[in-house]
Amino acid sequence: MEEVRQNGSTATVWFGDEPVFGHNADRGAWLHPSSECGRDDIPVPPEKEQDSKWRSTVDSRRASHEPKVGKRYKCWCCRWLREVQRHHAQGEVICCAVSNIFNSDWVELYGAGSSELSDADAEAHGLPKEVFRNERPKGWGQGRIRISGGFGGDFDRKAPVHPRTKKPLGVGCRWERQALDGMGFPVYAFFMP
């Protein structure tokens, strides 16, 4: 992140080992909207008063557990939406990247890759298709993309599959793209940051 920040700004939020609410709940039946959901830093209500948005684990980079009634947790989606809105209010043009390949050697060093999901891969993994107000670029989530401007080489456009979950990586990134698509201002997408 420090390398990315030296060359611009970012609306990324990172909580590391702190457990937070995520982009879905109720076994995927509830998806976080493109606006605040009402869970961020709010005490978890008693189980009989919980609607579907509360029926979720709280997750960190290392663990997942059930939220405790009365305890407050952050919602990373609400925090991220606020950060994007803050950048927009400052007059910044909002852009998103569909990969975390900042430099070509990041693929080997950090396992960086694309989060694009083709319709065929979405169906194969039981995931929602990526649908936007404007058309997706030709080749979305399939084949390779050639990068110029000093990066050299070409990269997979397909999201790699996680060895443990057997699901394509980038589920949070795909939610972010859907949330950005629902905002009332233009957002420009690029393959690399």
PDB file of C-alpha atoms in Angstrom:
ATOM      1  CA  MET A   1       0.000   0.000   0.000  1.00  0.00           C
ATOM      2  CA  GLU A   2       2.853   2.384   0.738  1.00  0.00           C
ATOM      3  CA  GLU A   3       4.154   2.011  -2.815  1.00  0.00           C
ATOM      4  CA  VAL A   4       0.671   2.704  -4.211  1.00  0.00           C
ATOM      5  CA  ARG A   5       0.202   5.771  -1.962  1.00  0.00           C
ATOM      6  CA  GLN A   6       3.507   7.274  -3.122  1.00  0.00           C
ATOM      7  CA  ASN A   7       2.073   7.434  -6.639  1.00  0.00           C
ATOM      8  CA  GLY A   8      -1.459   8.635  -5.812  1.00  0.00           C
ATOM      9  CA  SER A   9      -4.173   8.128  -3.251  1.00  0.00           C
ATOM     10  CA  THR A  10      -6.335   5.178  -2.400  1.00  0.00           C
ATOM     11  CA  ALA A  11      -9.695   4.563  -0.835  1.00  0.00           C
ATOM     12  CA  THR A  12      -8.633   1.138   0.436  1.00  0.00           C
ATOM     13  CA  VAL A  13      -9.481   0.370   4.045  1.00  0.00           C
ATOM     14  CA  TRP A  14      -7.517  -2.304   5.908  1.00  0.00           C
ATOM     15  CA  PHE A  15      -8.310  -3.764   9.309  1.00  0.00           C
ATOM     16  CA  GLY A  16      -5.777  -6.608   9.455  1.00  0.00           C
ATOM     17  CA  ASP A  17      -6.499  -8.760  12.520  1.00  0.00           C
ATOM     18  CA  GLU A  18      -9.510  -6.707  13.677  1.00  0.00           C
ATOM     19  CA  PRO A  19     -12.781  -8.605  13.043  1.00  0.00           C
ATOM     20  CA  VAL A  20     -15.190  -6.645  10.819  1.00  0.00           C
ATOM     21  CA  PHE A  21     -18.494  -7.149   9.012  1.00  0.00           C
ATOM     22  CA  GLY A  22     -18.220  -7.800   5.284  1.00  0.00           C
ATOM     23  CA  HIS A  23     -20.150  -7.442   2.054  1.00  0.00           C
ATOM     24  CA  ASN A  24     -22.722 -10.210   2.570  1.00  0.00           C
ATOM     25  CA  ALA A  25     -24.710 -11.926   5.297  1.00  0.00           C
ATOM     26  CA  ASP A  26     -27.419 -14.536   5.815  1.00  0.00           C
ATOM     27  CA  ARG A  27     -25.495 -17.107   3.719  1.00  0.00           C
ATOM     28  CA  GLY A  28     -25.288 -14.696   0.795  1.00  0.00           C
ATOM     29  CA  ALA A  29     -29.001 -13.784   0.773  1.00  0.00           C
ATOM     30  CA  TRP A  30     -28.170 -10.224   1.944  1.00  0.00           C
ATOM     31  CA  LEU A  31     -25.675  -8.137  -0.021  1.00  0.00           C
ATOM     32  CA  HIS A  32     -24.337  -4.835   1.247  1.00  0.00           C
ATOM     33  CA  PRO A  33     -25.935  -1.948  -0.687  1.00  0.00           C
ATOM     34  CA  SER A  34     -24.085   0.924  -2.386  1.00  0.00           C
ATOM     35  CA  SER A  35     -24.946   3.002   0.698  1.00  0.00           C
ATOM     36  CA  GLU A  36     -24.357   2.553   4.420  1.00  0.00           C
ATOM     37  CA  CYS A  37     -25.992  -0.545   5.893  1.00  0.00           C
ATOM     38  CA  GLY A  38     -26.479   0.439   9.549  1.00  0.00           C
ATOM     39  CA  ARG A  39     -24.054  -2.060  11.142  1.00  0.00           C
ATOM     40  CA  ASP A  40     -20.909   0.056  11.350  1.00  0.00           C
ATOM     41  CA  ASP A  41     -19.958   0.660  14.989  1.00  0.00           C
ATOM     42  CA  ILE A  42     -23.511  -0.179  16.134  1.00  0.00           C
ATOM     43  CA  PRO A  43     -24.018  -2.652  19.009  1.00  0.00           C
ATOM     44  CA  VAL A  44     -25.076  -6.075  17.705  1.00  0.00           C
ATOM     45  CA  PRO A  45     -28.774  -6.449  18.630  1.00  0.00           C
ATOM     46  CA  PRO A  46     -30.174  -9.497  20.449  1.00  0.00           C
ATOM     47  CA  GLU A  47     -30.707 -12.432  18.096  1.00  0.00           C
ATOM     48  CA  LYS A  48     -34.532 -12.118  18.090  1.00  0.00           C
ATOM     49  CA  GLU A  49     -34.190  -8.477  16.910  1.00  0.00           C
ATOM     50  CA  GLN A  50     -31.671  -9.150  14.155  1.00  0.00           C
ATOM     51  CA  ASP A  51     -32.599  -8.821  10.512  1.00  0.00           C
ATOM     52  CA  SER A  52     -30.602 -10.626   7.812  1.00  0.00           C
ATOM     53  CA  LYS A  53     -27.742  -8.098   7.665  1.00  0.00           C
ATOM     54  CA  TRP A  54     -26.651  -9.142  11.182  1.00  0.00           C
ATOM     55  CA  ARG A  55     -26.595 -12.898  10.404  1.00  0.00           C
ATOM     56  CA  SER A  56     -22.943 -12.951   9.509  1.00  0.00           C
ATOM     57  CA  THR A  57     -19.568 -13.772  10.900  1.00  0.00           C
ATOM     58  CA  VAL A  58     -17.091 -11.009  11.615  1.00  0.00           C
ATOM     59  CA  ASP A  59     -13.836 -11.697   9.855  1.00  0.00           C
ATOM     60  CA  SER A  60     -10.208 -10.667  10.057  1.00  0.00           C
ATOM     61  CA  ARG A  61      -7.345 -11.735   7.864  1.00  0.00           C
ATOM     62  CA  ARG A  62      -6.723 -14.699  10.192  1.00  0.00           C
ATOM     63  CA  ALA A  63     -10.028 -15.656  11.815  1.00  0.00           C
ATOM     64  CA  SER A  64     -13.792 -15.749  11.537  1.00  0.00           C
ATOM     65  CA  HIS A  65     -16.265 -15.856  14.411  1.00  0.00           C
ATOM     66  CA  GLU A  66     -19.836 -15.088  15.383  1.00  0.00           C
ATOM     67  CA  PRO A  67     -20.405 -11.472  16.501  1.00  0.00           C
ATOM     68  CA  LYS A  68     -21.180 -10.992  20.199  1.00  0.00           C
ATOM     69  CA  VAL A  69     -24.491  -9.370  21.114  1.00  0.00           C
ATOM     70  CA  GLY A  70     -23.904  -5.807  22.377  1.00  0.00           C
ATOM     71  CA  LYS A  71     -20.392  -5.551  20.915  1.00  0.00           C
ATOM     72  CA  ARG A  72     -19.568  -2.987  18.227  1.00  0.00           C
ATOM     73  CA  TYR A  73     -17.764  -3.975  15.042  1.00  0.00           C
ATOM     74  CA  LYS A  74     -16.720  -1.965  12.047  1.00  0.00           C
ATOM     75  CA  CYS A  75     -18.271  -2.648   8.662  1.00  0.00           C
ATOM     76  CA  TRP A  76     -15.442  -2.441   6.133  1.00  0.00           C
ATOM     77  CA  CYS A  77     -17.942  -1.744   3.334  1.00  0.00           C
ATOM     78  CA  CYS A  78     -19.451   1.306   5.063  1.00  0.00           C
ATOM     79  CA  ARG A  79     -15.958   2.601   5.879  1.00  0.00           C
ATOM     80  CA  TRP A  80     -14.846   2.082   2.273  1.00  0.00           C
ATOM     81  CA  LEU A  81     -17.967   3.805   0.877  1.00  0.00           C
ATOM     82  CA  ARG A  82     -17.287   6.811   3.138  1.00  0.00           C
ATOM     83  CA  GLU A  83     -13.683   6.952   1.977  1.00  0.00           C
ATOM     84  CA  VAL A  84     -14.706   6.885  -1.710  1.00  0.00           C
ATOM     85  CA  GLN A  85     -17.293   9.619  -1.083  1.00  0.00           C
ATOM     86  CA  ARG A  86     -14.656  11.700   0.741  1.00  0.00           C
ATOM     87  CA  HIS A  87     -12.292  11.499  -2.245  1.00  0.00           C
ATOM     88  CA  HIS A  88     -15.121  12.403  -4.632  1.00  0.00           C
ATOM     89  CA  ALA A  89     -16.173  15.378  -2.455  1.00  0.00           C
ATOM     90  CA  GLN A  90     -12.583  16.677  -2.668  1.00  0.00           C
ATOM     91  CA  GLY A  91     -12.970  16.812  -6.442  1.00  0.00           C
ATOM     92  CA  GLU A  92     -10.916  13.732  -7.217  1.00  0.00           C
ATOM     93  CA  VAL A  93     -11.731  11.555 -10.220  1.00  0.00           C
ATOM     94  CA  ILE A  94     -12.630   8.082  -8.967  1.00  0.00           C
ATOM     95  CA  CYS A  95     -10.876   5.191 -10.670  1.00  0.00           C
ATOM     96  CA  CYS A  96     -10.678   1.519  -9.828  1.00  0.00           C
ATOM     97  CA  ALA A  97      -8.268  -1.221 -10.797  1.00  0.00           C
ATOM     98  CA  VAL A  98      -9.397  -4.749 -11.601  1.00  0.00           C
ATOM     99  CA  SER A  99      -6.053  -6.237 -10.545  1.00  0.00           C
ATOM    100  CA  ASN A 100      -3.547  -5.656  -7.782  1.00  0.00           C
ATOM    101  CA  ILE A 101      -0.610  -5.943 -10.166  1.00  0.00           C
ATOM    102  CA  PHE A 102       1.190  -2.690  -9.389  1.00  0.00           C
ATOM    103  CA  ASN A 103       4.454  -3.872 -10.949  1.00  0.00           C
ATOM    104  CA  SER A 104       4.902  -6.934 -13.155  1.00  0.00           C
ATOM    105  CA  ASP A 105       7.090  -8.669 -10.553  1.00  0.00           C
ATOM    106  CA  TRP A 106       4.213  -8.509  -8.031  1.00  0.00           C
ATOM    107  CA  VAL A 107       2.628 -11.523  -9.776  1.00  0.00           C
ATOM    108  CA  GLU A 108       5.549 -13.718  -8.709  1.00  0.00           C
ATOM    109  CA  LEU A 109       6.428 -11.923  -5.446  1.00  0.00           C
ATOM    110  CA  TYR A 110       2.932 -11.490  -3.960  1.00  0.00           C
ATOM    111  CA  GLY A 111       0.602 -13.635  -6.068  1.00  0.00           C
ATOM    112  CA  ALA A 112      -1.016 -10.502  -7.498  1.00  0.00           C
ATOM    113  CA  GLY A 113      -3.658 -11.052 -10.140  1.00  0.00           C
ATOM    114  CA  SER A 114      -6.926 -10.046 -11.690  1.00  0.00           C
ATOM    115  CA  SER A 115     -10.316 -10.076  -9.981  1.00  0.00           C
ATOM    116  CA  GLU A 116     -12.289 -10.158 -13.254  1.00  0.00           C
ATOM    117  CA  LEU A 117     -14.930 -12.893 -13.394  1.00  0.00           C
ATOM    118  CA  SER A 118     -16.281 -14.091 -16.729  1.00  0.00           C
ATOM    119  CA  ASP A 119     -19.893 -15.243 -16.984  1.00  0.00           C
ATOM    120  CA  ALA A 120     -18.720 -18.835 -17.530  1.00  0.00           C
ATOM    121  CA  ASP A 121     -16.557 -18.784 -14.381  1.00  0.00           C
ATOM    122  CA  ALA A 122     -19.355 -17.172 -12.371  1.00  0.00           C
ATOM    123  CA  GLU A 123     -21.702 -19.993 -13.384  1.00  0.00           C
ATOM    124  CA  ALA A 124     -19.072 -22.682 -12.761  1.00  0.00           C
ATOM    125  CA  HIS A 125     -18.456 -21.414  -9.196  1.00  0.00           C
ATOM    126  CA  GLY A 126     -22.068 -20.516  -8.312  1.00  0.00           C
ATOM    127  CA  LEU A 127     -21.280 -16.799  -8.093  1.00  0.00           C
ATOM    128  CA  PRO A 128     -23.213 -13.786  -9.384  1.00  0.00           C
ATOM    129  CA  LYS A 129     -22.200 -12.454 -12.783  1.00  0.00           C
ATOM    130  CA  GLU A 130     -20.584  -9.045 -12.967  1.00  0.00           C
ATOM    131  CA  VAL A 131     -23.134  -6.697 -14.524  1.00  0.00           C
ATOM    132  CA  PHE A 132     -22.607  -2.955 -14.949  1.00  0.00           C
ATOM    133  CA  ARG A 133     -24.609  -0.018 -16.312  1.00  0.00           C
ATOM    134  CA  ASN A 134     -22.109   0.205 -19.168  1.00  0.00           C
ATOM    135  CA  GLU A 135     -20.763  -2.776 -21.068  1.00  0.00           C
ATOM    136  CA  ARG A 136     -17.790  -4.700 -19.761  1.00  0.00           C
ATOM    137  CA  PRO A 137     -14.651  -4.518 -21.899  1.00  0.00           C
ATOM    138  CA  LYS A 138     -14.242  -7.246 -24.503  1.00  0.00           C
ATOM    139  CA  GLY A 139     -12.506 -10.293 -23.022  1.00  0.00           C
ATOM    140  CA  TRP A 140     -13.637  -9.593 -19.425  1.00  0.00           C
ATOM    141  CA  GLY A 141     -12.338 -12.351 -17.152  1.00  0.00           C
ATOM    142  CA  GLN A 142     -10.853 -14.443 -19.909  1.00  0.00           C
ATOM    143  CA  GLY A 143      -7.687 -14.634 -21.949  1.00  0.00           C
ATOM    144  CA  ARG A 144      -4.765 -12.320 -21.400  1.00  0.00           C
ATOM    145  CA  ILE A 145      -4.211  -8.578 -21.442  1.00  0.00           C
ATOM    146  CA  ARG A 146      -1.035  -6.906 -22.737  1.00  0.00           C
ATOM    147  CA  ILE A 147       0.252  -3.999 -20.688  1.00  0.00           C
ATOM    148  CA  SER A 148       2.527  -1.299 -22.086  1.00  0.00           C
ATOM    149  CA  GLY A 149       4.144   1.726 -20.477  1.00  0.00           C
ATOM    150  CA  GLY A 150       7.127  -0.012 -18.940  1.00  0.00           C
ATOM    151  CA  PHE A 151       5.278  -2.896 -17.313  1.00  0.00           C
ATOM    152  CA  GLY A 152       5.902  -5.289 -20.172  1.00  0.00           C
ATOM    153  CA  GLY A 153       4.401  -8.690 -20.720  1.00  0.00           C
ATOM    154  CA  ASP A 154       0.851  -9.820 -20.570  1.00  0.00           C
ATOM    155  CA  PHE A 155      -1.305 -10.967 -17.684  1.00  0.00           C
ATOM    156  CA  ASP A 156      -4.244 -13.312 -17.081  1.00  0.00           C
ATOM    157  CA  ARG A 157      -7.600 -11.538 -17.066  1.00  0.00           C
ATOM    158  CA  LYS A 158      -9.144 -14.458 -15.185  1.00  0.00           C
ATOM    159  CA  ALA A 159      -9.282 -14.285 -11.384  1.00  0.00           C
ATOM    160  CA  PRO A 160      -7.074 -17.033  -9.929  1.00  0.00           C
ATOM    161  CA  VAL A 161      -8.810 -19.674  -7.821  1.00  0.00           C
ATOM    162  CA  HIS A 162      -7.947 -19.840  -4.112  1.00  0.00           C
ATOM    163  CA  PRO A 163      -6.460 -23.252  -3.258  1.00  0.00           C
ATOM    164  CA  ARG A 164      -8.494 -23.659  -0.033  1.00  0.00           C
ATOM    165  CA  THR A 165     -11.895 -22.163  -0.929  1.00  0.00           C
ATOM    166  CA  LYS A 166     -11.798 -23.233  -4.600  1.00  0.00           C
ATOM    167  CA  LYS A 167     -13.434 -19.869  -5.432  1.00  0.00           C
ATOM    168  CA  PRO A 168     -12.023 -17.097  -7.642  1.00  0.00           C
ATOM    169  CA  LEU A 169     -10.104 -14.496  -5.653  1.00  0.00           C
ATOM    170  CA  GLY A 170     -11.346 -10.912  -5.533  1.00  0.00           C
ATOM    171  CA  VAL A 171     -14.852 -11.262  -4.058  1.00  0.00           C
ATOM    172  CA  GLY A 172     -14.426  -7.974  -2.144  1.00  0.00           C
ATOM    173  CA  CYS A 173     -13.120  -6.255  -5.269  1.00  0.00           C
ATOM    174  CA  ARG A 174     -16.138  -7.433  -7.252  1.00  0.00           C
ATOM    175  CA  TRP A 175     -18.455  -6.058  -4.539  1.00  0.00           C
ATOM    176  CA  GLU A 176     -16.572  -2.739  -4.677  1.00  0.00           C
ATOM    177  CA  ARG A 177     -17.080  -2.555  -8.451  1.00  0.00           C
ATOM    178  CA  GLN A 178     -20.813  -3.163  -8.041  1.00  0.00           C
ATOM    179  CA  ALA A 179     -20.981  -0.471  -5.336  1.00  0.00           C
ATOM    180  CA  LEU A 180     -19.077   2.004  -7.537  1.00  0.00           C
ATOM    181  CA  ASP A 181     -21.411   1.221 -10.434  1.00  0.00           C
ATOM    182  CA  GLY A 182     -24.335   2.258  -8.201  1.00  0.00           C
ATOM    183  CA  MET A 183     -22.881   5.687  -7.355  1.00  0.00           C
ATOM    184  CA  GLY A 184     -24.093   8.859  -9.013  1.00  0.00           C
ATOM    185  CA  PHE A 185     -20.782   9.865 -10.578  1.00  0.00           C
ATOM    186  CA  PRO A 186     -18.476   8.378 -13.221  1.00  0.00           C
ATOM    187  CA  VAL A 187     -15.899   5.805 -12.171  1.00  0.00           C
ATOM    188  CA  TYR A 188     -13.107   4.827 -14.556  1.00  0.00           C
ATOM    189  CA  ALA A 189     -11.742   1.266 -14.516  1.00  0.00           C
ATOM    190  CA  PHE A 190      -8.214   0.186 -15.399  1.00  0.00           C
ATOM    191  CA  PHE A 191      -6.590  -3.226 -15.351  1.00  0.00           C
ATOM    192  CA  MET A 192      -3.662  -2.127 -13.145  1.00  0.00           C
ATOM    193  CA  PRO A 193      -3.343   0.491 -10.387  1.00  0.00           C
TER     194      PRO A 193
END
